[in-house]
Short mmCIF file of C-alpha atoms in Angstrom, two decimals:
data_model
loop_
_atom_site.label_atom_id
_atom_site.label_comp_id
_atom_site.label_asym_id
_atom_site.label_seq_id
_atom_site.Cartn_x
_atom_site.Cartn_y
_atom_site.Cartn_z
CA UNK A 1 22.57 2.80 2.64
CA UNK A 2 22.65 1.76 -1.26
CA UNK A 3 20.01 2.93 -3.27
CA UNK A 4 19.35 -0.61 -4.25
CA UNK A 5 18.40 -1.44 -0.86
CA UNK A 6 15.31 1.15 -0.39
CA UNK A 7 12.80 -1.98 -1.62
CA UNK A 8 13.93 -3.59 1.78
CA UNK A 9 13.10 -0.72 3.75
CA UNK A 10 9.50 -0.65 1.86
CA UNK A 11 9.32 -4.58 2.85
CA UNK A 12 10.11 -3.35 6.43
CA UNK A 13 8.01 -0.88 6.76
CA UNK A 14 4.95 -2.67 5.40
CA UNK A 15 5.26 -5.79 7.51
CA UNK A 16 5.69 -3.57 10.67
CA UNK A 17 2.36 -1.51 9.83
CA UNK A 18 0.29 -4.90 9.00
CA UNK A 19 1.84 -6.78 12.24
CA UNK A 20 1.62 -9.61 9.23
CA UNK A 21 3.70 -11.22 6.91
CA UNK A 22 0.73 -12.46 4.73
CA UNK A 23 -1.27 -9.42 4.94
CA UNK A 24 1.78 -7.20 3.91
CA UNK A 25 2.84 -9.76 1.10
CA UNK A 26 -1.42 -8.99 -0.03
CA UNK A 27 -0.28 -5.45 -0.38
CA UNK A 28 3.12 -5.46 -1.89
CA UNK A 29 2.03 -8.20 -4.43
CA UNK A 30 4.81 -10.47 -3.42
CA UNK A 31 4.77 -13.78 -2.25
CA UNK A 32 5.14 -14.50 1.79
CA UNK A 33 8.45 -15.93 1.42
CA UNK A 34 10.07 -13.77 -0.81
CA UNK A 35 8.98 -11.16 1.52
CA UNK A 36 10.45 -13.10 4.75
CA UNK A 37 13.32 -13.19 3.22
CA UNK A 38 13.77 -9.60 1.78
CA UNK A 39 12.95 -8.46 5.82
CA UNK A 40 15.34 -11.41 7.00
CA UNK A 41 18.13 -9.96 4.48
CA UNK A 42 17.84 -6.62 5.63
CA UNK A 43 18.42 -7.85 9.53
CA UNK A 44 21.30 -9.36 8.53
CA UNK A 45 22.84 -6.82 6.81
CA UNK A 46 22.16 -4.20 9.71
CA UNK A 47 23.10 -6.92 12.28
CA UNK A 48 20.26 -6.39 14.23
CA UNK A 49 16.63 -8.19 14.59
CA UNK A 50 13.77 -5.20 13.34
CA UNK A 51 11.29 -7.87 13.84
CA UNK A 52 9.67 -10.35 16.39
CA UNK A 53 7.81 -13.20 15.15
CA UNK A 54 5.28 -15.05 16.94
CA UNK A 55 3.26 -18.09 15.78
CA UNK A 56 -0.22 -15.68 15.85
CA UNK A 57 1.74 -12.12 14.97
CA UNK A 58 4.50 -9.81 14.18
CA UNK A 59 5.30 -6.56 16.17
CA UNK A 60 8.56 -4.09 15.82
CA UNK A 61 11.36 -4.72 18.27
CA UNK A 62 12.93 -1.45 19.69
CA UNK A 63 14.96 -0.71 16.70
CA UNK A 64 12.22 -1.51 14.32
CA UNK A 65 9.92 0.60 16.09
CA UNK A 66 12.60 3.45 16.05
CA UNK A 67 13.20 2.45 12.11
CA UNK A 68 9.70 2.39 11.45
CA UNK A 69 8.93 5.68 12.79
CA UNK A 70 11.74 7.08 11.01
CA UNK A 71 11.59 5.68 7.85
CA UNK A 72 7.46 4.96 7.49
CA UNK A 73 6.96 9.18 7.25
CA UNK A 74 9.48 9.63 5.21
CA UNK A 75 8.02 6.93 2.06
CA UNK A 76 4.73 8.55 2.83
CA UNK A 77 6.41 11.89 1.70
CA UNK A 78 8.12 10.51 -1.22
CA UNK A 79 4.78 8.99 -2.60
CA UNK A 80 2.98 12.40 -1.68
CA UNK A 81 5.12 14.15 -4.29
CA UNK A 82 4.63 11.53 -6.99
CA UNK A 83 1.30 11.52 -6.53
CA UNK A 84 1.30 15.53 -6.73
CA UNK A 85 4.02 15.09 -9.99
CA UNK A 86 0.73 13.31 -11.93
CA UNK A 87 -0.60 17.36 -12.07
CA UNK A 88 1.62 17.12 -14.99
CA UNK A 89 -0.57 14.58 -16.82
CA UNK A 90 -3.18 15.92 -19.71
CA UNK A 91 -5.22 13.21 -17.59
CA UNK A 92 -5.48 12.40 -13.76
CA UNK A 93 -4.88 9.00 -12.51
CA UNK A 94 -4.52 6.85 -9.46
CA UNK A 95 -6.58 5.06 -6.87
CA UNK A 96 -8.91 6.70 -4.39
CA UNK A 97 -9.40 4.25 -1.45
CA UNK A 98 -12.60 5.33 0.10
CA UNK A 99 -14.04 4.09 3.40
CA UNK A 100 -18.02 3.99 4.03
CA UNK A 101 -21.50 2.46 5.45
CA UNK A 102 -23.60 -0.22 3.65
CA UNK A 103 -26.04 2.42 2.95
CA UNK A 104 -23.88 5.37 1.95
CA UNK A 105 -22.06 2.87 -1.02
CA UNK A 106 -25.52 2.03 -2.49
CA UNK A 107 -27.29 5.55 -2.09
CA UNK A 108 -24.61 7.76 -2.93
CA UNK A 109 -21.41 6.23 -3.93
CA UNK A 110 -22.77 4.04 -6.42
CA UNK A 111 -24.47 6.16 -8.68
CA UNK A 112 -22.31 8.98 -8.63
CA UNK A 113 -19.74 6.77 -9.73
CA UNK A 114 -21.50 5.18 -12.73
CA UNK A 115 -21.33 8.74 -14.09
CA UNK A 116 -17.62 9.57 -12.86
CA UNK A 117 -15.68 6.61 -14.02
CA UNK A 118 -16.62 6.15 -17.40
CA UNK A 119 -15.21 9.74 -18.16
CA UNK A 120 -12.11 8.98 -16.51
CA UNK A 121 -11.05 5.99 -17.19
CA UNK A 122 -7.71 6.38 -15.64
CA UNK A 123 -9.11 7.00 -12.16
CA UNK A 124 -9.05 3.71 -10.17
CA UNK A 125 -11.96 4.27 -7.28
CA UNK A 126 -11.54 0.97 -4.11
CA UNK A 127 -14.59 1.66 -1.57
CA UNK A 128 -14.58 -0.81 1.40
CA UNK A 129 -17.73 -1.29 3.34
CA UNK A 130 -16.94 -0.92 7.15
CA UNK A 131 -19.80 0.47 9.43
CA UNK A 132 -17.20 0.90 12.11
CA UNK A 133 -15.27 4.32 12.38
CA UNK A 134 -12.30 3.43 10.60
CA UNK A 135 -9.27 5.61 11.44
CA UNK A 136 -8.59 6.30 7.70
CA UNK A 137 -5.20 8.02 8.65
CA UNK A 138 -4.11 4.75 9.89
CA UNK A 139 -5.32 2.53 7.76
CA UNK A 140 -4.14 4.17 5.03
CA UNK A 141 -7.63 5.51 3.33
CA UNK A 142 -7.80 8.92 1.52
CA UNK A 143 -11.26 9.80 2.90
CA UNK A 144 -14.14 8.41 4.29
CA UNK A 145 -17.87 8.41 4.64
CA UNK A 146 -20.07 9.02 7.53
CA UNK A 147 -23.24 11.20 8.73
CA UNK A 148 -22.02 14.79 9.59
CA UNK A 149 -22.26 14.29 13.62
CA UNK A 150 -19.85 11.26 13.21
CA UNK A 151 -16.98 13.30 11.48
CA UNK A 152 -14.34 14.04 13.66
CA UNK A 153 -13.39 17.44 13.97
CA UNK A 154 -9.99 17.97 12.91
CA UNK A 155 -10.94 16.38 9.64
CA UNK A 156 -12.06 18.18 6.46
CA UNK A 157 -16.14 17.63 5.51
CA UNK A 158 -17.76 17.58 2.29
CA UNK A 159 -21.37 17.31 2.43
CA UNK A 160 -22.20 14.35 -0.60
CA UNK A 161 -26.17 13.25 -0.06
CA UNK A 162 -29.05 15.16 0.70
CA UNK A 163 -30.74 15.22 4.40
CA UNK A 164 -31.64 11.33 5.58
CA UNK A 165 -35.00 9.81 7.04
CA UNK A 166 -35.34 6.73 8.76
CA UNK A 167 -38.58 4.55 8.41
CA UNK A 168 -40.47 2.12 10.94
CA UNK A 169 -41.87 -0.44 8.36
CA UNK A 170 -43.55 -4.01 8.63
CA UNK A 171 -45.41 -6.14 6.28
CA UNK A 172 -48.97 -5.81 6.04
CA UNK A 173 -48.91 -9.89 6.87
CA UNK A 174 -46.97 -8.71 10.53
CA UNK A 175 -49.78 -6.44 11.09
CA UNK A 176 -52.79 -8.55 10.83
CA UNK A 177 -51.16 -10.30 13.65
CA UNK A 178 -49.89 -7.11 15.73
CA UNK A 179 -51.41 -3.51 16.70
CA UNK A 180 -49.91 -0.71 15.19
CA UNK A 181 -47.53 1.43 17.31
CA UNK A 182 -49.04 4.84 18.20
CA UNK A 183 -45.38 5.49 19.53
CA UNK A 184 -41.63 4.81 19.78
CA UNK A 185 -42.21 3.33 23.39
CA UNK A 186 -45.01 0.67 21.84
CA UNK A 187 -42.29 -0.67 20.11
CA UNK A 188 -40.75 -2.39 23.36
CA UNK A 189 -43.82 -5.02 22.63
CA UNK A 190 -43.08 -5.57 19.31
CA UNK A 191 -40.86 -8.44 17.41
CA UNK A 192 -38.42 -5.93 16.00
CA UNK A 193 -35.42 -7.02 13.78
CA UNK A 194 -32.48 -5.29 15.87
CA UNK A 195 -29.28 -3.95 14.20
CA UNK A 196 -25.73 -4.63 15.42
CA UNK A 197 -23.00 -2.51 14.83
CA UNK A 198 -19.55 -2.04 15.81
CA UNK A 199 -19.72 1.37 15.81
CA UNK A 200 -22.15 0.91 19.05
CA UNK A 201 -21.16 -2.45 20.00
CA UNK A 202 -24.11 -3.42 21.18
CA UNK A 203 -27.43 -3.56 20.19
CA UNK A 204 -28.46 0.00 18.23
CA UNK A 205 -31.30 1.75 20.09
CA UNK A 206 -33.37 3.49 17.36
CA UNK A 207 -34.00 6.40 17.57
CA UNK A 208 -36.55 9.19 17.15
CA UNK A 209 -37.00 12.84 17.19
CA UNK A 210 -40.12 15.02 17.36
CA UNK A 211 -40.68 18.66 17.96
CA UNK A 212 -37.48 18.51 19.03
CA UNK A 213 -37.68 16.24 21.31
CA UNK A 214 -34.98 13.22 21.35
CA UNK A 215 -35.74 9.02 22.20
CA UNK A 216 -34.13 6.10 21.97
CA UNK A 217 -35.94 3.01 22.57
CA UNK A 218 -34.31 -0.80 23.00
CA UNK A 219 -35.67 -3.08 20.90
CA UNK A 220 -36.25 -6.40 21.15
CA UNK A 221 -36.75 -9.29 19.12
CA UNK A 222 -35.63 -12.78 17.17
CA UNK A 223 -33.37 -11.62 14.69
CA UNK A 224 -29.95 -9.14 14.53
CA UNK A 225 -28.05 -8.05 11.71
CA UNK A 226 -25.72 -5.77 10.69
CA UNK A 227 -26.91 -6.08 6.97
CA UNK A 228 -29.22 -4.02 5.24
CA UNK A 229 -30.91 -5.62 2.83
CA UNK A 230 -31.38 -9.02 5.36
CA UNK A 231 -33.35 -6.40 7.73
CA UNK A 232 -35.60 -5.06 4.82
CA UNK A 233 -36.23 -9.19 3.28
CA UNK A 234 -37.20 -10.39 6.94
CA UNK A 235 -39.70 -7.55 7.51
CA UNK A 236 -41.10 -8.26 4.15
CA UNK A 237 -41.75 -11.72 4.85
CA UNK A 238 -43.47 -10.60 7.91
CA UNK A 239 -40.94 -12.04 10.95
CA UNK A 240 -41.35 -8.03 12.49
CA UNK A 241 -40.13 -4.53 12.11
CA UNK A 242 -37.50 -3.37 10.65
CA UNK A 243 -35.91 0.35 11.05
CA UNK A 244 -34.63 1.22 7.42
CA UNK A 245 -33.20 4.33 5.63
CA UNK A 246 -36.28 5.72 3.85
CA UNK A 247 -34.88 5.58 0.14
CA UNK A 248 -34.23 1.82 0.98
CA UNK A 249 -37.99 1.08 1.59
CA UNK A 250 -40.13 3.76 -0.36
CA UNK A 251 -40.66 1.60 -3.41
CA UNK A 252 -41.91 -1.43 -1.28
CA UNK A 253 -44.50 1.25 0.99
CA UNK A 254 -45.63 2.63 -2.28
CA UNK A 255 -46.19 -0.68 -3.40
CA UNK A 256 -48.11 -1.93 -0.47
CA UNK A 257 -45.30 -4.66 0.48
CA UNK A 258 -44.59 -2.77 3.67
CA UNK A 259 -46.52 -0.56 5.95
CA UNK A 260 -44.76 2.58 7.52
CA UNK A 261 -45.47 3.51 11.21
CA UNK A 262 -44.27 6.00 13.45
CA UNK A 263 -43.65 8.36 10.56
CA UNK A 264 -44.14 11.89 12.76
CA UNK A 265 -41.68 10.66 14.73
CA UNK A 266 -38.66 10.31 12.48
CA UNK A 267 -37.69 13.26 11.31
CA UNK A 268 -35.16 14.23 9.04
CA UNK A 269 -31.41 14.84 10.06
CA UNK A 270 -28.22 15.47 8.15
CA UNK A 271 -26.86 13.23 5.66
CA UNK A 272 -23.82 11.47 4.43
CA UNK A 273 -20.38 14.00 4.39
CA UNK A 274 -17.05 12.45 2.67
CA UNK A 275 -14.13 13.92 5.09
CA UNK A 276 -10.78 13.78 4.58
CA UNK A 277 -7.32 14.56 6.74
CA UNK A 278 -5.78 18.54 5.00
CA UNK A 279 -2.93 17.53 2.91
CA UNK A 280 -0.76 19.81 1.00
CA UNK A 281 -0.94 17.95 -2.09
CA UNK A 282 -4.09 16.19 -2.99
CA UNK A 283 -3.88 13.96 -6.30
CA UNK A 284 -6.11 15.37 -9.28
CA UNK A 285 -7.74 12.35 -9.03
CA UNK A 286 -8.46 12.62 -5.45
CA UNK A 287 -9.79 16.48 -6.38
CA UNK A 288 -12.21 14.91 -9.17
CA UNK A 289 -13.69 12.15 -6.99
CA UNK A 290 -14.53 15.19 -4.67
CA UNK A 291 -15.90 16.96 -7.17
CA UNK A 292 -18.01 14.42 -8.58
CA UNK A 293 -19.23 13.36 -5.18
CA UNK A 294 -19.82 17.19 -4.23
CA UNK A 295 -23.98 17.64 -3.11
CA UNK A 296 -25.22 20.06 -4.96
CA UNK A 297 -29.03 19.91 -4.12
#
Protein backbone atom coordinates (compact mmCIF):
# COMPACT_ATOMS: atom_id res chain seq x y z
CA UNK A 1 0.00 0.00 0.00
CA UNK A 2 1.23 3.78 -0.75
CA UNK A 3 2.83 5.48 1.87
CA UNK A 4 0.30 8.19 1.48
CA UNK A 5 -2.35 5.97 2.54
CA UNK A 6 -0.96 5.00 6.22
CA UNK A 7 -3.33 8.14 7.69
CA UNK A 8 -6.28 5.82 6.55
CA UNK A 9 -5.09 2.94 8.29
CA UNK A 10 -4.62 5.31 11.57
CA UNK A 11 -8.44 6.46 10.83
CA UNK A 12 -9.19 2.66 10.77
CA UNK A 13 -7.67 1.64 13.46
CA UNK A 14 -8.93 4.36 15.78
CA UNK A 15 -12.60 4.05 14.90
CA UNK A 16 -12.36 0.21 15.40
CA UNK A 17 -10.76 0.65 19.04
CA UNK A 18 -13.48 3.48 20.06
CA UNK A 19 -16.50 1.34 18.42
CA UNK A 20 -17.29 5.31 17.58
CA UNK A 21 -17.05 7.57 14.92
CA UNK A 22 -17.42 10.69 17.22
CA UNK A 23 -15.33 9.47 19.95
CA UNK A 24 -12.44 8.56 17.49
CA UNK A 25 -12.90 11.94 15.51
CA UNK A 26 -12.37 13.48 19.68
CA UNK A 27 -9.05 11.77 19.47
CA UNK A 28 -7.68 12.27 16.04
CA UNK A 29 -8.79 16.00 16.11
CA UNK A 30 -10.76 15.64 12.96
CA UNK A 31 -14.13 16.30 12.26
CA UNK A 32 -16.82 13.18 12.14
CA UNK A 33 -17.26 13.45 8.56
CA UNK A 34 -14.01 13.89 7.33
CA UNK A 35 -13.25 10.89 9.30
CA UNK A 36 -16.34 8.80 7.73
CA UNK A 37 -15.12 9.47 4.78
CA UNK A 38 -11.31 8.82 5.14
CA UNK A 39 -12.64 5.04 6.65
CA UNK A 40 -15.32 4.97 3.71
CA UNK A 41 -12.31 5.74 1.14
CA UNK A 42 -10.19 3.19 2.41
CA UNK A 43 -13.19 0.39 1.94
CA UNK A 44 -13.44 1.32 -1.31
CA UNK A 45 -10.16 1.17 -2.32
CA UNK A 46 -9.63 -2.40 -0.68
CA UNK A 47 -13.11 -3.44 -2.02
CA UNK A 48 -14.17 -4.69 1.06
CA UNK A 49 -16.47 -3.29 4.11
CA UNK A 50 -13.79 -3.07 7.51
CA UNK A 51 -16.69 -1.61 9.24
CA UNK A 52 -20.37 -2.17 10.42
CA UNK A 53 -22.39 0.70 11.34
CA UNK A 54 -25.30 0.68 13.47
CA UNK A 55 -27.54 3.61 14.50
CA UNK A 56 -26.16 3.15 18.47
CA UNK A 57 -22.40 1.69 17.42
CA UNK A 58 -19.61 0.59 15.29
CA UNK A 59 -17.84 -2.85 15.58
CA UNK A 60 -15.06 -4.52 13.05
CA UNK A 61 -16.42 -6.90 10.46
CA UNK A 62 -14.19 -10.06 9.95
CA UNK A 63 -11.65 -8.37 7.88
CA UNK A 64 -11.50 -5.35 10.05
CA UNK A 65 -11.07 -7.37 13.00
CA UNK A 66 -8.24 -9.34 11.16
CA UNK A 67 -6.87 -5.67 9.91
CA UNK A 68 -7.16 -4.30 13.19
CA UNK A 69 -5.27 -6.87 14.92
CA UNK A 70 -2.69 -6.69 12.40
CA UNK A 71 -2.20 -3.31 11.85
CA UNK A 72 -3.30 -1.72 15.58
CA UNK A 73 0.26 -3.49 17.14
CA UNK A 74 2.13 -2.57 14.62
CA UNK A 75 1.33 1.74 14.98
CA UNK A 76 1.71 1.04 18.64
CA UNK A 77 5.37 -0.04 17.78
CA UNK A 78 6.05 2.71 15.47
CA UNK A 79 4.97 5.38 18.14
CA UNK A 80 7.01 3.34 20.85
CA UNK A 81 10.21 4.19 18.97
CA UNK A 82 9.39 7.85 18.47
CA UNK A 83 8.58 8.23 21.72
CA UNK A 84 12.02 6.42 22.74
CA UNK A 85 13.84 8.75 19.67
CA UNK A 86 12.84 12.01 22.16
CA UNK A 87 16.05 10.43 24.47
CA UNK A 88 17.78 12.50 21.97
CA UNK A 89 16.28 15.79 23.21
CA UNK A 90 18.49 18.15 25.77
CA UNK A 91 14.77 18.16 27.24
CA UNK A 92 12.03 15.40 27.69
CA UNK A 93 8.63 15.88 26.36
CA UNK A 94 5.29 14.30 25.78
CA UNK A 95 2.08 13.47 27.56
CA UNK A 96 1.74 11.10 30.49
CA UNK A 97 -1.94 9.95 30.63
CA UNK A 98 -2.40 8.85 34.15
CA UNK A 99 -5.42 7.00 35.56
CA UNK A 100 -6.50 7.42 39.41
CA UNK A 101 -9.11 7.76 42.51
CA UNK A 102 -10.73 11.07 43.64
CA UNK A 103 -8.57 10.91 46.60
CA UNK A 104 -5.23 9.82 45.18
CA UNK A 105 -5.42 13.13 42.47
CA UNK A 106 -5.91 15.56 45.42
CA UNK A 107 -3.50 13.89 48.07
CA UNK A 108 -0.77 12.91 45.98
CA UNK A 109 -0.98 13.78 42.42
CA UNK A 110 -1.70 17.26 42.89
CA UNK A 111 0.98 18.49 44.83
CA UNK A 112 3.66 16.58 43.50
CA UNK A 113 2.83 18.01 40.34
CA UNK A 114 2.81 21.71 41.29
CA UNK A 115 6.52 21.06 41.92
CA UNK A 116 7.18 18.78 38.70
CA UNK A 117 5.66 20.77 35.94
CA UNK A 118 6.91 24.06 36.37
CA UNK A 119 10.53 22.61 35.87
CA UNK A 120 9.54 20.89 32.87
CA UNK A 121 7.60 22.70 31.00
CA UNK A 122 7.65 20.45 28.07
CA UNK A 123 6.08 17.53 29.93
CA UNK A 124 2.30 17.47 29.23
CA UNK A 125 0.74 15.42 32.48
CA UNK A 126 -3.61 14.28 31.55
CA UNK A 127 -4.89 12.50 34.92
CA UNK A 128 -8.52 11.22 34.59
CA UNK A 129 -10.47 10.54 37.70
CA UNK A 130 -12.06 6.97 37.43
CA UNK A 131 -12.59 5.02 40.78
CA UNK A 132 -13.23 1.97 38.68
CA UNK A 133 -10.21 -0.38 37.75
CA UNK A 134 -9.50 0.89 34.48
CA UNK A 135 -7.64 -1.58 32.22
CA UNK A 136 -4.97 1.07 31.36
CA UNK A 137 -3.48 -1.34 28.65
CA UNK A 138 -6.67 -1.02 26.89
CA UNK A 139 -7.58 2.14 27.24
CA UNK A 140 -4.57 3.35 26.25
CA UNK A 141 -3.14 4.91 29.77
CA UNK A 142 0.62 4.79 30.62
CA UNK A 143 0.05 3.98 34.32
CA UNK A 144 -2.33 4.15 36.87
CA UNK A 145 -3.13 4.70 40.49
CA UNK A 146 -4.52 2.46 43.06
CA UNK A 147 -3.88 1.10 46.80
CA UNK A 148 -1.15 -1.66 46.65
CA UNK A 149 -3.75 -4.75 47.19
CA UNK A 150 -5.65 -3.46 44.04
CA UNK A 151 -2.56 -3.66 41.63
CA UNK A 152 -2.67 -6.45 39.52
CA UNK A 153 0.16 -8.60 39.53
CA UNK A 154 1.73 -8.74 36.28
CA UNK A 155 1.98 -5.00 36.44
CA UNK A 156 4.98 -2.95 37.65
CA UNK A 157 4.35 -0.96 41.32
CA UNK A 158 5.75 2.13 42.52
CA UNK A 159 4.86 2.97 45.92
CA UNK A 160 3.87 7.16 45.63
CA UNK A 161 2.00 8.14 49.22
CA UNK A 162 2.71 7.21 52.55
CA UNK A 163 0.51 4.45 54.59
CA UNK A 164 -3.50 5.58 54.57
CA UNK A 165 -6.09 5.86 57.55
CA UNK A 166 -9.62 6.01 57.25
CA UNK A 167 -11.79 8.11 59.76
CA UNK A 168 -15.47 7.61 61.21
CA UNK A 169 -16.46 11.35 61.62
CA UNK A 170 -19.84 13.27 62.33
CA UNK A 171 -20.68 16.71 63.31
CA UNK A 172 -20.87 17.55 66.79
CA UNK A 173 -24.69 18.85 65.76
CA UNK A 174 -25.32 14.75 64.59
CA UNK A 175 -24.21 13.80 67.94
CA UNK A 176 -26.32 15.74 70.25
CA UNK A 177 -29.00 13.87 68.53
CA UNK A 178 -27.24 10.26 68.36
CA UNK A 179 -25.02 8.02 70.86
CA UNK A 180 -21.64 7.57 69.98
CA UNK A 181 -20.60 4.19 68.48
CA UNK A 182 -18.49 2.11 70.91
CA UNK A 183 -18.05 -0.16 67.71
CA UNK A 184 -18.12 -0.88 63.96
CA UNK A 185 -21.37 -3.05 64.51
CA UNK A 186 -23.22 0.19 66.34
CA UNK A 187 -22.96 1.69 63.20
CA UNK A 188 -25.86 -0.55 61.62
CA UNK A 189 -28.16 2.06 63.80
CA UNK A 190 -26.73 4.95 62.61
CA UNK A 191 -27.74 7.46 59.52
CA UNK A 192 -24.50 6.85 57.68
CA UNK A 193 -23.73 8.58 54.29
CA UNK A 194 -22.91 5.31 52.14
CA UNK A 195 -20.38 5.33 49.24
CA UNK A 196 -21.00 3.84 45.78
CA UNK A 197 -18.47 2.67 43.65
CA UNK A 198 -18.03 0.84 40.56
CA UNK A 199 -15.22 -0.80 41.62
CA UNK A 200 -17.73 -2.75 44.17
CA UNK A 201 -20.86 -2.12 42.45
CA UNK A 202 -22.78 -1.97 45.15
CA UNK A 203 -22.93 -0.31 48.19
CA UNK A 204 -19.10 -0.19 49.90
CA UNK A 205 -19.11 -1.98 53.28
CA UNK A 206 -16.56 -0.07 55.43
CA UNK A 207 -14.36 -1.54 56.82
CA UNK A 208 -12.24 -1.98 59.94
CA UNK A 209 -9.31 -3.71 61.33
CA UNK A 210 -8.10 -4.22 64.91
CA UNK A 211 -5.50 -6.39 66.45
CA UNK A 212 -5.65 -7.94 63.45
CA UNK A 213 -8.79 -8.69 63.30
CA UNK A 214 -10.86 -7.85 59.93
CA UNK A 215 -14.94 -6.32 59.65
CA UNK A 216 -16.96 -5.06 57.32
CA UNK A 217 -20.15 -3.63 58.33
CA UNK A 218 -23.28 -2.48 55.81
CA UNK A 219 -24.28 0.71 56.31
CA UNK A 220 -27.27 2.26 56.03
CA UNK A 221 -28.67 5.51 55.54
CA UNK A 222 -30.34 8.62 53.35
CA UNK A 223 -27.69 9.62 51.22
CA UNK A 224 -24.97 7.76 48.56
CA UNK A 225 -22.25 9.16 46.72
CA UNK A 226 -19.43 8.37 44.97
CA UNK A 227 -17.91 11.92 45.65
CA UNK A 228 -15.67 12.88 48.21
CA UNK A 229 -15.99 16.07 49.16
CA UNK A 230 -20.25 15.73 49.00
CA UNK A 231 -19.65 12.89 51.82
CA UNK A 232 -17.36 15.19 54.02
CA UNK A 233 -20.08 18.65 53.39
CA UNK A 234 -23.19 16.40 54.40
CA UNK A 235 -21.55 15.07 57.59
CA UNK A 236 -20.58 18.57 58.40
CA UNK A 237 -23.94 19.83 58.20
CA UNK A 238 -24.92 17.10 60.46
CA UNK A 239 -27.30 14.68 57.98
CA UNK A 240 -24.87 11.50 59.58
CA UNK A 241 -21.55 9.82 59.28
CA UNK A 242 -19.37 9.89 56.90
CA UNK A 243 -16.24 7.35 56.39
CA UNK A 244 -13.37 9.69 55.00
CA UNK A 245 -9.60 9.34 54.24
CA UNK A 246 -8.01 10.84 57.38
CA UNK A 247 -5.92 13.72 55.60
CA UNK A 248 -9.38 14.71 54.09
CA UNK A 249 -10.95 15.42 57.57
CA UNK A 250 -8.04 16.22 60.11
CA UNK A 251 -8.31 19.97 59.74
CA UNK A 252 -12.16 19.96 60.38
CA UNK A 253 -11.57 17.31 63.80
CA UNK A 254 -8.88 19.63 64.90
CA UNK A 255 -11.13 22.33 64.46
CA UNK A 256 -14.04 20.92 66.28
CA UNK A 257 -16.34 20.83 62.98
CA UNK A 258 -16.35 17.06 63.13
CA UNK A 259 -16.05 14.49 65.79
CA UNK A 260 -13.98 11.23 65.08
CA UNK A 261 -15.28 7.83 66.40
CA UNK A 262 -14.21 4.45 66.13
CA UNK A 263 -10.61 5.57 65.84
CA UNK A 264 -8.93 2.10 67.47
CA UNK A 265 -10.58 0.49 64.99
CA UNK A 266 -9.18 1.88 61.76
CA UNK A 267 -5.95 1.19 61.48
CA UNK A 268 -3.51 2.04 59.06
CA UNK A 269 -2.93 0.04 55.73
CA UNK A 270 -0.86 0.61 52.63
CA UNK A 271 -1.17 3.50 50.48
CA UNK A 272 -1.47 4.71 46.98
CA UNK A 273 1.23 2.72 44.33
CA UNK A 274 1.41 4.18 40.54
CA UNK A 275 1.83 0.76 38.38
CA UNK A 276 2.54 0.50 35.07
CA UNK A 277 2.62 -2.49 32.18
CA UNK A 278 7.10 -3.33 31.55
CA UNK A 279 7.86 -1.71 28.34
CA UNK A 280 11.12 -1.72 26.65
CA UNK A 281 11.18 1.83 26.00
CA UNK A 282 9.68 4.17 28.48
CA UNK A 283 9.62 7.99 27.34
CA UNK A 284 12.01 10.31 29.54
CA UNK A 285 9.09 11.96 30.35
CA UNK A 286 7.29 8.98 31.49
CA UNK A 287 10.77 8.17 33.66
CA UNK A 288 10.55 11.83 35.28
CA UNK A 289 6.85 11.69 36.22
CA UNK A 290 8.00 8.43 38.06
CA UNK A 291 10.57 9.97 39.57
CA UNK A 292 8.86 12.89 40.79
CA UNK A 293 5.97 10.82 42.04
CA UNK A 294 8.55 8.27 43.71
CA UNK A 295 7.64 8.05 47.93
CA UNK A 296 10.42 8.70 49.56
CA UNK A 297 9.22 8.92 53.27
Amino acid sequence: MPQENFNDLVAFVAVAREESFTRAAVKLGVSQSALSQTVRSLEERLGIRLLTRTTRRVSPTPAGERLLQTAGPRFEEIQAELSALSEMRDKPAGTIRITAGEHAAISVLAPALDKFLPENPDVNVEITVDYGLTDIVAERYDAGVRLGEQVAKDMIAVRIGPPMRMAVVGAPSYFRLNPWPEKPQDLTVHNCIQIRMPTYGNIFAWEFEKDGYELKVRVDGQLVFNNMAMRRDAALRGLGLAYMPEDQVQDLIDDGKLVRVLEDWCEPFPGYHLYYPNRRHASPAFALVLEALRFRG
